[in-house]
Coordinates of C-alpha atoms in Angstrom, one line a residue:
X17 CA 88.0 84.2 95.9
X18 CA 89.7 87.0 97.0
X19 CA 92.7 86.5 99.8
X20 CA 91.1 87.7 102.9
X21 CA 93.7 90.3 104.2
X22 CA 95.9 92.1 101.0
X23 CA 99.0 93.2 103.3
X24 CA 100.0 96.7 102.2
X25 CA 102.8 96.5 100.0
X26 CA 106.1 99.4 100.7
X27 CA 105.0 102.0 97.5
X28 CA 101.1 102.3 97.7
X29 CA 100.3 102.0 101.8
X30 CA 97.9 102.6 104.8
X31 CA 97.3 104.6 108.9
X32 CA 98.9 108.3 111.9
X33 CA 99.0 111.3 114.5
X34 CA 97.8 115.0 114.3
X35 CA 99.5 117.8 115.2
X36 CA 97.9 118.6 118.8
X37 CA 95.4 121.2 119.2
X38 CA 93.1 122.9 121.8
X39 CA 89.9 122.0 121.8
X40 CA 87.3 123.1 123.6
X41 CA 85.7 120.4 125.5
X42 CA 81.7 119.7 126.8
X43 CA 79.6 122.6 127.6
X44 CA 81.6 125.9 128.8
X45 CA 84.4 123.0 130.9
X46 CA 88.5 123.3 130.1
X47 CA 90.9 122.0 131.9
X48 CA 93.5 123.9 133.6
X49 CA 96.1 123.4 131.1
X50 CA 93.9 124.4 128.5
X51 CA 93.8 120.9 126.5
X52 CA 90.9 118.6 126.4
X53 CA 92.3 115.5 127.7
X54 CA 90.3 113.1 125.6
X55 CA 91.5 114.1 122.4
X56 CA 94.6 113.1 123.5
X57 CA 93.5 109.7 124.7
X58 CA 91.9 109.5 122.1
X59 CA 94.5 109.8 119.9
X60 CA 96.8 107.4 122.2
X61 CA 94.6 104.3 121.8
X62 CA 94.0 105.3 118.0
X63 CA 97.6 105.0 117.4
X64 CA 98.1 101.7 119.8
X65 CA 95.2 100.3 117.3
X66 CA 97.3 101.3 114.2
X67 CA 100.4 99.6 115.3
X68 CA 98.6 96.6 116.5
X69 CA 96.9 96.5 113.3
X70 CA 100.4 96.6 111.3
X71 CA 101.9 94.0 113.5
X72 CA 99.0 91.4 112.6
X73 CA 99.6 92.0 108.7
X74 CA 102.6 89.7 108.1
X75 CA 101.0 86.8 110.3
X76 CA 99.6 83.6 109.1
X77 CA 96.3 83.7 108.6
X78 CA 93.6 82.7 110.7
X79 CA 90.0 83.4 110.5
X80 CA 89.5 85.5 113.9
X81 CA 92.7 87.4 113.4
X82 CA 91.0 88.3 110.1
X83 CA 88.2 89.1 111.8
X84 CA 89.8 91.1 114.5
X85 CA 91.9 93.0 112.1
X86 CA 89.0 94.0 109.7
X87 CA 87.4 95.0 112.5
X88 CA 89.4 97.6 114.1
X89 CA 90.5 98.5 110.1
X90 CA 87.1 100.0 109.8
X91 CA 87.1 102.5 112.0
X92 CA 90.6 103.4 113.6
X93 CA 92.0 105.8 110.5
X94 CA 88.5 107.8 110.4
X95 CA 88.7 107.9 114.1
X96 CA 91.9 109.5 113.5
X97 CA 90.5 111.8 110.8
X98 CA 87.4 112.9 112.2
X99 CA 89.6 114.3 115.3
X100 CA 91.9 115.6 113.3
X101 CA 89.5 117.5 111.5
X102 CA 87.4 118.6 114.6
X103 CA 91.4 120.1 116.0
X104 CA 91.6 122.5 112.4
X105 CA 88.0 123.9 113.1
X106 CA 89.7 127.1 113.8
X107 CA 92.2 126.4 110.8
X108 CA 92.8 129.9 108.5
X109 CA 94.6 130.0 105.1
X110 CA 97.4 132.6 106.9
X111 CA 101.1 132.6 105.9
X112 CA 101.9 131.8 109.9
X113 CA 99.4 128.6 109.8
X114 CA 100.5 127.5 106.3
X115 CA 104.3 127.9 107.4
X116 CA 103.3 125.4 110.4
X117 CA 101.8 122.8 108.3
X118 CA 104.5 122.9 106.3
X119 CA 106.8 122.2 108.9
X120 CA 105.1 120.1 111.1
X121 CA 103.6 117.7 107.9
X122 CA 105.3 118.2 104.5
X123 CA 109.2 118.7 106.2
X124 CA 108.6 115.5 108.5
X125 CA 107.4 114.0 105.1
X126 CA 110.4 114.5 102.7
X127 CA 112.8 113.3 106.1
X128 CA 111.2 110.1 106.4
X129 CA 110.5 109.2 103.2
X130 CA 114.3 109.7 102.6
X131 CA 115.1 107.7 106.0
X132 CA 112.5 104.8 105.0
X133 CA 114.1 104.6 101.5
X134 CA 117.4 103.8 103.0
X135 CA 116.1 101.9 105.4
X136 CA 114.2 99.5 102.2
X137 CA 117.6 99.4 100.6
X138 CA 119.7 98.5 103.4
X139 CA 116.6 95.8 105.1
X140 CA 115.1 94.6 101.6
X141 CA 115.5 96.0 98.0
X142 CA 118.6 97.9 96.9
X143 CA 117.9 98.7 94.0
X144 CA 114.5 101.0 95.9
X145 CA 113.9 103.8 94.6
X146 CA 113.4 107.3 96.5
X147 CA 110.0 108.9 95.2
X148 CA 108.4 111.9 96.8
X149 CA 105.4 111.4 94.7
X150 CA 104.9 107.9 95.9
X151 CA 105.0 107.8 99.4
X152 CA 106.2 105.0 101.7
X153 CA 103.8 102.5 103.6
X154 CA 102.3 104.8 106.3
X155 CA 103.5 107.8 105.3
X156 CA 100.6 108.6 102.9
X157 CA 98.7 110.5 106.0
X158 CA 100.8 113.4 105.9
X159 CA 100.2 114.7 102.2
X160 CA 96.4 113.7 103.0
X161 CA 96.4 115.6 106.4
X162 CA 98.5 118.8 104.5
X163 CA 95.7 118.8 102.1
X164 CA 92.9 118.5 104.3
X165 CA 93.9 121.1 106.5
X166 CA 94.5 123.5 103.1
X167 CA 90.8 122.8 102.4
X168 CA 89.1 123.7 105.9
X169 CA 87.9 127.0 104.5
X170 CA 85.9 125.3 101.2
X171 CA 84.3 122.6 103.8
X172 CA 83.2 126.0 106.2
X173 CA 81.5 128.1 103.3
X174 CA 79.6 125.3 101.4
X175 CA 75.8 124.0 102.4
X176 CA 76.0 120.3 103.1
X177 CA 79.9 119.6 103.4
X178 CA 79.5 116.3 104.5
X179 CA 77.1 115.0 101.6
X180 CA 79.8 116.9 99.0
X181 CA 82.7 114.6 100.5
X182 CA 80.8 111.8 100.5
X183 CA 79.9 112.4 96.8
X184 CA 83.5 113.3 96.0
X185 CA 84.3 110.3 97.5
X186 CA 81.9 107.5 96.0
X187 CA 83.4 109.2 92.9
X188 CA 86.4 108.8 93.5
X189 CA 86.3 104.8 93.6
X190 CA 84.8 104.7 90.1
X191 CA 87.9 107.1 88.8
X192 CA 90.8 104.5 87.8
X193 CA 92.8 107.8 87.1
X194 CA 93.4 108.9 90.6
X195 CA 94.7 105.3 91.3
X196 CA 98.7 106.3 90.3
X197 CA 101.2 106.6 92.9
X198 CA 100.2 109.9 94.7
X199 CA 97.6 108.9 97.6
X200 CA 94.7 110.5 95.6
X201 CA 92.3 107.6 96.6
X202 CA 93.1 107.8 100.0
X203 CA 93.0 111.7 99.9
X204 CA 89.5 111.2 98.4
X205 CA 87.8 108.1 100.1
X206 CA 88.8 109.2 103.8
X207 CA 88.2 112.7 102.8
X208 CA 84.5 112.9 105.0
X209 CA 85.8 111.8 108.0
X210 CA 88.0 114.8 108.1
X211 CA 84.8 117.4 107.1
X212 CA 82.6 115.1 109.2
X213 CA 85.0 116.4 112.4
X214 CA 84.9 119.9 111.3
X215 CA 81.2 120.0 111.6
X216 CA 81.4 118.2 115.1
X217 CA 80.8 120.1 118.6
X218 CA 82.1 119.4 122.1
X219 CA 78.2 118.4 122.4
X220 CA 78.4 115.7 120.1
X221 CA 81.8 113.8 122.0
X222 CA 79.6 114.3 124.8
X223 CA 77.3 112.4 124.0
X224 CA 78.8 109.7 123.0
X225 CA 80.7 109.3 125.9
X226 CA 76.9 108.7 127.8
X227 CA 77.0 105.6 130.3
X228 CA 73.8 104.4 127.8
X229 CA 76.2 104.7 125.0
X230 CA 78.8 102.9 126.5
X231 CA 76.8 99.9 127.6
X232 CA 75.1 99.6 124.2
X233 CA 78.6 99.7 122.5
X234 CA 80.1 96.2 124.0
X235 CA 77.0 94.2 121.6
X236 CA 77.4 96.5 118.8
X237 CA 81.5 95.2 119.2
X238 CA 80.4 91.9 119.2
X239 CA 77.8 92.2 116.4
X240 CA 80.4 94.1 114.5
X241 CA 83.4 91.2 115.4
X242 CA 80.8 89.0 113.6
X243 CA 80.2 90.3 110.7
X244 CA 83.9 90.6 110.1
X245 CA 84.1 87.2 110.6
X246 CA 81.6 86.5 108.1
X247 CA 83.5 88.4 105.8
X248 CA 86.6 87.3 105.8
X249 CA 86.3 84.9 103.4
X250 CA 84.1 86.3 101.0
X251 CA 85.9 89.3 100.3
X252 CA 90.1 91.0 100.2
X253 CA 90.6 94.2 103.3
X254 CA 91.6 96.2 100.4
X255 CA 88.5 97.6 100.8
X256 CA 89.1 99.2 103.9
X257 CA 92.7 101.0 102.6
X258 CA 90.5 102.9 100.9
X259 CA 93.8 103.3 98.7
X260 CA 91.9 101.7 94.8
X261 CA 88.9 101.8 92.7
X262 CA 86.5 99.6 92.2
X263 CA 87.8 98.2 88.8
X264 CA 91.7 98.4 90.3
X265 CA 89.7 95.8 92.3
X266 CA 88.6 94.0 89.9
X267 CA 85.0 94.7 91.3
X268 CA 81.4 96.2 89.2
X269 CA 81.5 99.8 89.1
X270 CA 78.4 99.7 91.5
X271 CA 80.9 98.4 94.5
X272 CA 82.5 101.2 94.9
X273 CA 79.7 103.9 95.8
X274 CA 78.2 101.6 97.5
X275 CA 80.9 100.3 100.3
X276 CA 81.7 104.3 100.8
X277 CA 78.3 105.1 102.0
X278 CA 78.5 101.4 103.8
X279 CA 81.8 102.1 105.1
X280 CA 81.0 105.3 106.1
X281 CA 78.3 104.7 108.3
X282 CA 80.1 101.7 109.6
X283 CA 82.7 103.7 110.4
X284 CA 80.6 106.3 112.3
X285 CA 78.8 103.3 114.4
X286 CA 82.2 101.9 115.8
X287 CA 83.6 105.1 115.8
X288 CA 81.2 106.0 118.4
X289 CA 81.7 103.0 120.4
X290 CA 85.4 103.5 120.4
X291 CA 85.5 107.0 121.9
X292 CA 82.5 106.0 124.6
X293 CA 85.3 104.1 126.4
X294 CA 87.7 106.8 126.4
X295 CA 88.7 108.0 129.2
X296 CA 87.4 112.3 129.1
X297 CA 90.6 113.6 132.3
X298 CA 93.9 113.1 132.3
X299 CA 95.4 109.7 133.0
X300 CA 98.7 107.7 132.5
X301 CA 97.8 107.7 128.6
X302 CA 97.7 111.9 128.1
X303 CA 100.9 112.7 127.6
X304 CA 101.5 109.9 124.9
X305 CA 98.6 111.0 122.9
X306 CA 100.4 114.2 122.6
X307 CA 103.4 112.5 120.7
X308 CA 101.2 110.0 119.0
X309 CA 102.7 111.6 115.7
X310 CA 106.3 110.0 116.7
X311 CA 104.9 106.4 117.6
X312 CA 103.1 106.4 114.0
X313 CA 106.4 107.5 111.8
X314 CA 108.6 105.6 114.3
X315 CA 107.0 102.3 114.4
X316 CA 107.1 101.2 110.9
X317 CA 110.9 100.8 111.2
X318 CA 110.3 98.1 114.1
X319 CA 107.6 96.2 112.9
X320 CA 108.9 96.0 108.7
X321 CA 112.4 95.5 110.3
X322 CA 111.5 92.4 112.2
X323 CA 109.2 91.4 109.0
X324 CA 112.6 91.7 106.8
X325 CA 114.8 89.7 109.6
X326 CA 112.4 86.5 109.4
X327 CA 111.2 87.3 112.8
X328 CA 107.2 86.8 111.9
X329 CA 108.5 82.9 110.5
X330 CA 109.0 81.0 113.5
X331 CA 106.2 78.6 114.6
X332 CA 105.8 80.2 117.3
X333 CA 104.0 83.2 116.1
X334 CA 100.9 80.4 114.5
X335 CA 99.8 79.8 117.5
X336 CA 97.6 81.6 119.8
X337 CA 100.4 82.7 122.0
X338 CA 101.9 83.8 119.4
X339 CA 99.3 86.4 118.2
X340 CA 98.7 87.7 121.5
X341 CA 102.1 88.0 122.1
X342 CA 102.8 90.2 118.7
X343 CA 100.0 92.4 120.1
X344 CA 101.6 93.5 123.4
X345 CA 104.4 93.9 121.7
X346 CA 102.9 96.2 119.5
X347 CA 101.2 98.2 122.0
X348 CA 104.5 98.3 124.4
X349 CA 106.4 100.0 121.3
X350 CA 104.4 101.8 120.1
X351 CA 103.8 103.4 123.6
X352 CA 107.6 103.8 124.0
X353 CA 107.8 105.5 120.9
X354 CA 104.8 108.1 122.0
X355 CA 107.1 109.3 125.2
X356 CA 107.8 112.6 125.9
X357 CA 112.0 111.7 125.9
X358 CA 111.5 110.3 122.1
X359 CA 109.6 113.7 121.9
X360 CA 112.7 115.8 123.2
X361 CA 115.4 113.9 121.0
X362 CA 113.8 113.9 118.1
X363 CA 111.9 117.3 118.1
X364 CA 114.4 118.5 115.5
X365 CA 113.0 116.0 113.1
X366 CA 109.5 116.1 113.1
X367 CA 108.6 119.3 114.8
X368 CA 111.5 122.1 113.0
X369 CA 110.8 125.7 113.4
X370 CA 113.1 126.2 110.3
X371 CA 112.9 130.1 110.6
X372 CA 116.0 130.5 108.3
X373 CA 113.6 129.2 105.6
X374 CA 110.7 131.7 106.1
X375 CA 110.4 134.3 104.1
X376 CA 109.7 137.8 106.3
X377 CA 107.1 139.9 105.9
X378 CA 107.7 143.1 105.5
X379 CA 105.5 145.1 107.6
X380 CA 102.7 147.9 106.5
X381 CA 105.3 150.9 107.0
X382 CA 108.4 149.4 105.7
X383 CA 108.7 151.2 102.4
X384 CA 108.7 149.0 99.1
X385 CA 111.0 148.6 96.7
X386 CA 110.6 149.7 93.0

C-alpha cells in the first residue's frame, strides 16, 4: 500500500506567487487604482494555503490531516496557475517583456537557489550540491512560470488550447524521460491550468463569485473533504505533485492519463469553490496578495528550518492542538513575509531592474556599424 502523503524531498519539489498584473475586472468595472482587487486576494489566501500545506508535510500522520491536506493539494497550485495565466493574457514575446521575466523569475531563481543551497549545507547536508538544473523544493514554479509566460503566443494562435495541454499533459505522465531533475513533469502536468486562465474572461470570475455558487460550494467542500478521506489510504499524494510518471510511480500506464483529466476537472470544481468566497474589493488581505511572491520564496527557510531543528518531534505537535497550532502558525508567517516592509527590504532581491545588464537598442536612425 502506498504511504498516504510522500513529503517532497529538497532536489525534486512542489507550490508560489506571480508577478502582479492589471486585470480587468467584471463587465466595463476597475477600481480606482487600476488593479482588480480579487486577484490579489486571491492570490493572498492561495499562498496562505501553500504554506499551511508545507507546514502539515513533516507531521505525524493522521487520517483527517491526510485528508485535509490532499484536499486543498488539489486545487491550490492550479488556482495559482490559472490566475497567473489569466494576468499574461496581454503577454507579447518583446525584448522589454522578456527582459522583465527575466528579472522578476529566472534572476530571483539563480539567488535563491544559491541562498537555499547554503542554507541545506549549513541546516542539513554539507556535502549538498548547488544545481541550477535541479531546482530546490518550491522553487520549481519559477522556471515553470518563465516558460509559460514564453509560450502565451502558441496557446493564442492555436484552435482548442486547452484540449492541446491537456493532451500534452496526459502524455507527459506516460514519458519516464521527462522525469530527470529539470521540473519537465511539473512544466507539463500543470501546464493547462495556465492556458485554461488565458482563455478566461472577467465574466467567468464573475460568475463564480454568484451568491448560488457560493452556497452550493460549502457541500461540494464537504463531499470533496470525503473523498480525500477515502483516499488516503488507498493511494500515495504524489499524485497531486504532478512532479512523476505513471511508471516512476510504479502505477499501469493507463493511470496516468487518466488522473490528468480526473485531476483536472477536480481541480476546476474546487477551484471554483475556492475563489466564490473571495472577497471581489479591497480588504486587509490586498496588499499582501501583491507580495505573495516574497511569502512563497521566504517561507521555505522557516518551515524546513524548524523541520531540521527537531521542532516538528515534540509530542506536542500529535495532538490535535498541535495541528491546529502548526497551522496558524503557518498562516501568521506566511502573512508576515507577504508585507509591504519585507517588500521594501528585499526588493533588490527578487524584483532587480539590473539595467547594467540590458543590452540597448539601438534605435531606427542610429547608423550601423559595418
Amino acid at each position: 500500500m502506498p504511504s498516504p502523503r510522500t513529503s517532497e524531498q529538497p532536489r525534486p519539489g512542489t507550490a508560489a506567487a506571480t508577478a502582479p498584473a492589471t486585470a480587468a475586472p467584471e463587465a466595463g468595472k476597475r477600481p480606482a487604482d487600476g488593479r482588480d482587487h480579487f486577484f490579489d486576494n486571491a492570490k493572498y489566501l492561495a499562498i496562505v494555503l501553500v504554506a499551511i500545506g508545507h507546514a502539515w508535510e513533516p507531521l505525524p500522520e493522521g487520517r483527517l490531516v491526510e485528508a485535509a491536506y490532499t484536499l486543498i493539494y488539489v486545487f491550490h497550485m492550479p488556482v495559482f496557475i490559472l490566475i497567473a495565466g489569466y494576468l499574461s493574457r496581454n503577454f507579447e514575446l518583446r525584448p522589454d517583456r522578456v527582459w522583465k521575466l527575466v528579472t522578476s523569475l529566472l534572476v530571483p531563481y539563480v539567488i535563491f537557489e544559491v541562498l537555499y543551497t547554503v542554507f541545506q549545507r549549513v541546516m542539513r547536508d554539507p556535502d549538498y550540491s548547488l544545481s541550477l538544473l535541479s531546482p530546490y523544493w518550491l522553487l520549481w514554479f519559477l522556471p515553470a512560470l518563465f516558460f509559460w509566460r514564453l509560450s502565451t503566443p502558441v496557446w493564442q494562435a492555436v484552435r482548442a488550447p486547452v484540449l492541446v495541454s491537456l493532451a500534452i499533459a496526459a502524455v507527459a505522465t506516460v514519458s519516464p524521460a521527462a522525469d530527470g531533475s529539470l521540473p519537465v513533469q511539473r512544466i507539463l502536468q500543470f501546464l493547462p491550468f495556465y492556458v485554461l486562465g488565458l482563455r478566461l474572461g472577467p465574466q467567468h470570475f464573475a460568475f463564480v463569485r454568484r451568491t448560488w455558487v457560493r452556497v452550493v460550494s460549502v457541500p461540494v467542500f464537504a463531499l470533496g473533504l470525503l473523498v480525500a478521506y477515502w483516499l488516503v489510504p488507498r493511494t500515495a499524494t504524489s499524485w497531486f505533485f504532478r512532479k512523476n510518471s505513471a511508471q516512476e510511480m510504479d502505477t499501469p500506464e493507463w493511470t496516468g492519463p487518466t488522473a490528468t483529466l480526473l485531476l483536472f476537472v477536480a481541480a476546476i470544481v474546487l477551484g471554483a469553490c475556492f475563489l466564490a468566497w473571495v472577497p471581489k474589493g479591497r480588504t486587509w488581505m490586498t496588499a499582501l496578495g501583491t507580495c505573495t511572491l516574497y511569502g512563497y520564496l521566504l517561507h521555505g527557510f522557516v518551515i524546513r528550518g524548524l523541520r531540521y531543528d527537531g521542532f516538528y518531534d515534540r509530542p506536542f505537535f500529535n495532538t490535535t492542538l498541535g495541528t491546529v497550532a502548526v497551522t496558524a502558525g503557518a498562516a501568521l508567517i506566511v502573512t508576515l513575509l507577504c508585507t509591504p516592509p519585507v517588500r521594501r527590504l528585499l526588493r533588490p532581491v527578487l524584483e532587480p531592474r539590473m539595467e547594467w545588464a540590458r543590452q540597448r537598442t539601438a534605435s531606427p536612425s542610429s547608423p550601423s556599424r559595418s
